[in-house]
PDB file of C-alpha atoms in Angstrom:
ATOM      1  CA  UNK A 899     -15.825 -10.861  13.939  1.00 86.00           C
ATOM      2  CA  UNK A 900     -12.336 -11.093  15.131  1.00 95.00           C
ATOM      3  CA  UNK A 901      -9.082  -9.022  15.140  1.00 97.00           C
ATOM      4  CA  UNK A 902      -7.497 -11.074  12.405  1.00 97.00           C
ATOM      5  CA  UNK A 903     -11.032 -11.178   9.667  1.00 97.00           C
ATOM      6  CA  UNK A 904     -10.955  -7.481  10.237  1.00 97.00           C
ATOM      7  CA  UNK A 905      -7.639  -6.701   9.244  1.00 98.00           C
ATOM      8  CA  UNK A 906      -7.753  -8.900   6.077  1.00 98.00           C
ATOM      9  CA  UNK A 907     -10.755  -7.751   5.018  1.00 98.00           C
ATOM     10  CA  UNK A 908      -9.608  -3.731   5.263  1.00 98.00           C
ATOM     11  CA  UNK A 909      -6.506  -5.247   2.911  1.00 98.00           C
ATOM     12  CA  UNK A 910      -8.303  -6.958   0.753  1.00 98.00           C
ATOM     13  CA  UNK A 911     -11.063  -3.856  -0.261  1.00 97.00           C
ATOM     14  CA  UNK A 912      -7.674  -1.627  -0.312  1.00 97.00           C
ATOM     15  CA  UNK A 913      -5.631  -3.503  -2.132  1.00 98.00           C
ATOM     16  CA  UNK A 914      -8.553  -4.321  -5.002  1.00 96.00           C
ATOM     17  CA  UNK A 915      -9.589  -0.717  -4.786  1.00 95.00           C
ATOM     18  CA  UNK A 916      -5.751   0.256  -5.850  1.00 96.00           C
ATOM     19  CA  UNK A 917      -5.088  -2.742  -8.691  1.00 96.00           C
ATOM     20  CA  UNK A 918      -8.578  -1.310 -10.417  1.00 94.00           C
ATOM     21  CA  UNK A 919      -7.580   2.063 -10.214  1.00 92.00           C
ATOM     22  CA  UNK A 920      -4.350   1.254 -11.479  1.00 94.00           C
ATOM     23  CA  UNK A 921      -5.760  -0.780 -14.354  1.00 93.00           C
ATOM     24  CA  UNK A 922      -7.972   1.981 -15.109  1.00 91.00           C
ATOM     25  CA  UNK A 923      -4.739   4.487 -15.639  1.00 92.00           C
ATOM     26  CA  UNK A 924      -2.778   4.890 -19.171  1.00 91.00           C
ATOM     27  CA  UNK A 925       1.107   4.511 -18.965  1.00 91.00           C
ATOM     28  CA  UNK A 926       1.736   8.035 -19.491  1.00 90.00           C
ATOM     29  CA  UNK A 927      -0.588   8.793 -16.026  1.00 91.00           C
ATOM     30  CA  UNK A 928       1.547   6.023 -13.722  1.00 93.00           C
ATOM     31  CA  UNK A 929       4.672   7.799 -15.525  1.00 92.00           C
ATOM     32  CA  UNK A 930       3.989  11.532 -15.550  1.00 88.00           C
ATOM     33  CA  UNK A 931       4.529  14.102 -12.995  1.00 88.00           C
ATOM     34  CA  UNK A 932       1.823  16.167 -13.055  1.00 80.00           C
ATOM     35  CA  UNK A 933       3.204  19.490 -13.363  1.00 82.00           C
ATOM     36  CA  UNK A 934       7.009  18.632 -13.219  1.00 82.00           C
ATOM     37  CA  UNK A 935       6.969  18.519  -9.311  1.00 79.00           C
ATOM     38  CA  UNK A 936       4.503  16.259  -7.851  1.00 85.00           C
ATOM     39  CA  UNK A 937       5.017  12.496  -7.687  1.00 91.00           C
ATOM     40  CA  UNK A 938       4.440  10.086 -10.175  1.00 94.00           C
ATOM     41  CA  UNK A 939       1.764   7.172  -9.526  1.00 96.00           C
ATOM     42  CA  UNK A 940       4.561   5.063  -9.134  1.00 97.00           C
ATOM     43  CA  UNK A 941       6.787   7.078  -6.971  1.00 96.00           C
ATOM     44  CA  UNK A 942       3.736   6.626  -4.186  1.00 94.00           C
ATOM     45  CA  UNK A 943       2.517   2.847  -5.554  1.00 98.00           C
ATOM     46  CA  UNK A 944       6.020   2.039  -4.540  1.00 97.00           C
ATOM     47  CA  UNK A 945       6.237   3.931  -1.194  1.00 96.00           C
ATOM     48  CA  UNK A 946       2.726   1.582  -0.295  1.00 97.00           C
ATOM     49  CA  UNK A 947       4.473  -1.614  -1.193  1.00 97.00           C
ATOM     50  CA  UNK A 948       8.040  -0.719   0.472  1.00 96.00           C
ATOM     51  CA  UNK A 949       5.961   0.492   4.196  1.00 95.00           C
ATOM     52  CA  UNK A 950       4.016  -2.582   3.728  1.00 97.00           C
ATOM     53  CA  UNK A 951       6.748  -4.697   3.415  1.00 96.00           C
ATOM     54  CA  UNK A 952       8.708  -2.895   6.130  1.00 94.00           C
ATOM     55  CA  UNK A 953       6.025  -3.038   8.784  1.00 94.00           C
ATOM     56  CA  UNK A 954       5.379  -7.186   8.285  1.00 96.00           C
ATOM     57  CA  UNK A 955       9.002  -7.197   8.419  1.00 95.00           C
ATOM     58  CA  UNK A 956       9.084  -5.909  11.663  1.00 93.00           C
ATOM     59  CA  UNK A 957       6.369  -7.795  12.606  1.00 94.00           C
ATOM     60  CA  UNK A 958       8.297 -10.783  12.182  1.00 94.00           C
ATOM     61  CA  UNK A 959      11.025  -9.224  14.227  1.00 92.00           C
ATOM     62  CA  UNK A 960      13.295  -8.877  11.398  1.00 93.00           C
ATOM     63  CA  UNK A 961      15.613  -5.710  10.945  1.00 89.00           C
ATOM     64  CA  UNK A 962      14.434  -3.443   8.080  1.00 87.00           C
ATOM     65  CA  UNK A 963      17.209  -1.150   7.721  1.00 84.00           C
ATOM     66  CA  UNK A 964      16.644   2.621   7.584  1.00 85.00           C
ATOM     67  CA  UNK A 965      13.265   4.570   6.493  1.00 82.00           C
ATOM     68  CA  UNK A 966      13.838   6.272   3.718  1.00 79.00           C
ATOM     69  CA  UNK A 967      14.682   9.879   3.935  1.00 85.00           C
ATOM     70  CA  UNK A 968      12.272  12.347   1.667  1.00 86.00           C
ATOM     71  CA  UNK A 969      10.115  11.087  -1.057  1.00 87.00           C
ATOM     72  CA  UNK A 970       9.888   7.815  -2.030  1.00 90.00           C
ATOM     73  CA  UNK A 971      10.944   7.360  -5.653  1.00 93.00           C
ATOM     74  CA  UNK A 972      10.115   4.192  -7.670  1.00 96.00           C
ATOM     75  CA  UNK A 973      13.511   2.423  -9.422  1.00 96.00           C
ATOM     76  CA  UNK A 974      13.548   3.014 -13.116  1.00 95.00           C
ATOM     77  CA  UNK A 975      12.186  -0.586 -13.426  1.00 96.00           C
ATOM     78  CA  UNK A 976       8.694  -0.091 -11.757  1.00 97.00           C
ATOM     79  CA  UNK A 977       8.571   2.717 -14.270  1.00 94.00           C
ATOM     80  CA  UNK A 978       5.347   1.322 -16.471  1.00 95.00           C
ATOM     81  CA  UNK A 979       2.167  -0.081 -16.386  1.00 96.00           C
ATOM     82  CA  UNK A 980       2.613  -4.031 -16.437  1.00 96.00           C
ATOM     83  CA  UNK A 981       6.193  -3.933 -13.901  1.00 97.00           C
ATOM     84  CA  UNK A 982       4.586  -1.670 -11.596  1.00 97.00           C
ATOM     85  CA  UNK A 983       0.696  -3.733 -11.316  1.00 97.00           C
ATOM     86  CA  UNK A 984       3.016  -6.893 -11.175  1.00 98.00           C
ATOM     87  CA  UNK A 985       5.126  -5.389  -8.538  1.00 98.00           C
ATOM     88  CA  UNK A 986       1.815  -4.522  -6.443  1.00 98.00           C
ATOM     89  CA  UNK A 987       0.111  -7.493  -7.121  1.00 98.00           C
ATOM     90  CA  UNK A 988       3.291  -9.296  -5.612  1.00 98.00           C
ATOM     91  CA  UNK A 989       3.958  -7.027  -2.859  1.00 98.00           C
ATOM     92  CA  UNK A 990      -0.356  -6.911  -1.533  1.00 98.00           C
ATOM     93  CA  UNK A 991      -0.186 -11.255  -1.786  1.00 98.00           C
ATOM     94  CA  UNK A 992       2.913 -10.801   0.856  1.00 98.00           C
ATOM     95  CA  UNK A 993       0.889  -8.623   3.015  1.00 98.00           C
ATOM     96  CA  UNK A 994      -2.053 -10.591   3.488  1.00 98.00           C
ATOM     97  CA  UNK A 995       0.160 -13.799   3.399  1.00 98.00           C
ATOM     98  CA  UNK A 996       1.466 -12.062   6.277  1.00 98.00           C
ATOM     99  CA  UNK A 997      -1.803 -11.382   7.918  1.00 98.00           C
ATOM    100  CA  UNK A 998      -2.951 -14.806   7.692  1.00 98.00           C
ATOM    101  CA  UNK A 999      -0.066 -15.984   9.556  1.00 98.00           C
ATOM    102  CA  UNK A1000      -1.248 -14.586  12.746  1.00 98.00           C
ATOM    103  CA  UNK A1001      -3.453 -15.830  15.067  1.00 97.00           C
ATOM    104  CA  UNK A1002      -6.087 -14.112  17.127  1.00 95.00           C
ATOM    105  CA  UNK A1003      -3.880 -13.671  20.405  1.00 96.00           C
ATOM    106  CA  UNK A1004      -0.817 -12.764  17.755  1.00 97.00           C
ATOM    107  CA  UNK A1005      -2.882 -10.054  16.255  1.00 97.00           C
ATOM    108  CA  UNK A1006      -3.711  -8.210  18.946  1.00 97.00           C
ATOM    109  CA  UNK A1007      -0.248  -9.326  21.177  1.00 96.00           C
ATOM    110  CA  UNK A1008       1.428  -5.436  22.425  1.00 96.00           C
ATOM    111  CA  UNK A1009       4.726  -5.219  20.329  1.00 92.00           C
ATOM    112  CA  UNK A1010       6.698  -1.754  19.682  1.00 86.00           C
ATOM    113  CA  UNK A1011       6.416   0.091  16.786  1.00 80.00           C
ATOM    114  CA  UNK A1012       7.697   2.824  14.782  1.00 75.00           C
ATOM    115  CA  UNK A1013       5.863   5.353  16.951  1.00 83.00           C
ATOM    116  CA  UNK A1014       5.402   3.452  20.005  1.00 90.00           C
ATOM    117  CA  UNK A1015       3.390   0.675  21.196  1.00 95.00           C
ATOM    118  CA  UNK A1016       1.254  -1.254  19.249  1.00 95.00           C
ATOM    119  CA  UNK A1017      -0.304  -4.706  17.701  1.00 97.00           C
ATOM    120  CA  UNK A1018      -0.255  -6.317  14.561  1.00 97.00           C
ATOM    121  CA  UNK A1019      -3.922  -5.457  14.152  1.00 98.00           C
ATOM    122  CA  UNK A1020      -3.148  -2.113  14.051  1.00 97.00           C
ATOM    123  CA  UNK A1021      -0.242  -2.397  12.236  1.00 96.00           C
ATOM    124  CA  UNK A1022      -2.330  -3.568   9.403  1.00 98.00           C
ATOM    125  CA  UNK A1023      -4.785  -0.990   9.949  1.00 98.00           C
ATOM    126  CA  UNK A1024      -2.421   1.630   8.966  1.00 97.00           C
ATOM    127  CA  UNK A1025      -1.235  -0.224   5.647  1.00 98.00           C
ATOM    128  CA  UNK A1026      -5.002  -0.235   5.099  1.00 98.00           C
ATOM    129  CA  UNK A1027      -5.224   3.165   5.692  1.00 98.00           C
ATOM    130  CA  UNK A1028      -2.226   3.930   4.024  1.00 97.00           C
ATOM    131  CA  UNK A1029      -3.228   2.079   0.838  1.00 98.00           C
ATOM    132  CA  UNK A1030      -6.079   3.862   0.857  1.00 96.00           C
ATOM    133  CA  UNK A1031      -4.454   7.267   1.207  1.00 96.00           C
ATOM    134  CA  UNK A1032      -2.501   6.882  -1.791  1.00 95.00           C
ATOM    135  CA  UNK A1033      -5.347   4.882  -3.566  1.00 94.00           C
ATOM    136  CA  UNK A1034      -6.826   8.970  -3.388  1.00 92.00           C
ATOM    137  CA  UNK A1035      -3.928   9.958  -5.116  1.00 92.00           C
ATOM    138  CA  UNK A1036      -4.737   7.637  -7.774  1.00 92.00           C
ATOM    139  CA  UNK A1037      -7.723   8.849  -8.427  1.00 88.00           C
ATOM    140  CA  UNK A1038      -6.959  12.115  -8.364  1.00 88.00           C
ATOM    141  CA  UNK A1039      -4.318  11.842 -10.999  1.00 89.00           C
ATOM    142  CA  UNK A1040      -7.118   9.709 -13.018  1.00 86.00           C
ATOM    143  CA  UNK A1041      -9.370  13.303 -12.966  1.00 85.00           C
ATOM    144  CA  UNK A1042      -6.639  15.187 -14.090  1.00 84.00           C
ATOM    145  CA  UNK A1043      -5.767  13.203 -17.140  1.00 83.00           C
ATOM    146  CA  UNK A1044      -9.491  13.480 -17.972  1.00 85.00           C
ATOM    147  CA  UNK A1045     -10.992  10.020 -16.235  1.00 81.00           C
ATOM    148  CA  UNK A1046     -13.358  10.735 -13.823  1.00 79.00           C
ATOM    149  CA  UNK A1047     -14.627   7.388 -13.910  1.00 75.00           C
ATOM    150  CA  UNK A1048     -15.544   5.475 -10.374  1.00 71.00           C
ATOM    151  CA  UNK A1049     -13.373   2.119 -11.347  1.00 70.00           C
ATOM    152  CA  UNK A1050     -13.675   0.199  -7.876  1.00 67.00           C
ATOM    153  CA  UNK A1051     -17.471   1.035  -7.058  1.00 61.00           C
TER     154      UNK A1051
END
């Protein structure tokens, strides 16, 4: 299996993994903070789509202005259920448009990243990763609300 198979198939099982969880969640879960402090589900399904757009950004060599400082906070119009699953929807078909751009020797071509050197394969490795990080999150905040439900098994 090559470099570039690989990498879309880590997106795809993240990205599906995510969408069901978020289908699975009420609008008051994506909304709430649980306990007043923590993040909402859209806070973080933002922060996924905004690194994954910033990474195939750079990728392409473009200039993605500066990282956000702090936590990520969603705009006030990713703030329910059908914005927010559109908005991810939209932003996981760039990323794997992205990924299918590249061939094998682009995929795994040294190029400088955040933290150093790196590849595209990698790069998309980490927004797999990172996807599936906050995917966690999801679920967790599912529990809490009272769902403790396996929606992407």
């Amino acid at each position: 299996m090559d470099h570039k198979t690989i990498a879309l198939d880590g997106l795809r099982h993240a990205f599906d993994s995510y969408m069901k969880d978020l289908e699975a969640l009420s609008e008051e879960a994506i909304v709430k903070s649980p306990g007043g402090k923590a993040r909402t589900v859209a806070d973080f399904t933002f922060e996924v789509m905004e690194v994954n757009d910033k990474l195939c950004a750079m990728m392409r060599g473009e200039e993605t202005g500066p990282w956000p400082e702090g936590w990520t906070v969603a705009p006030e119009h990713l703030n329910s259920k059908p914005a927010l699953m559109d908005a991810f929807r939209a932003a996981a078909d760039r990323t794997l448009a992205a990924a299918e751009s590249y061939d094998e020797a682009a995929m795994i071509e040294p190029m400088e990243g955040p933290r150093g050197p790196t590849t595209r394969f990698q790069r998309f490795q980490f927004m797999s990763m990172h996807t599936m990080y906050h995917c966690a999150q999801v679920n967790y905040v599912q529990c809490l609300m009272g769902d403790d439900a396996w929606h992407w098994g």
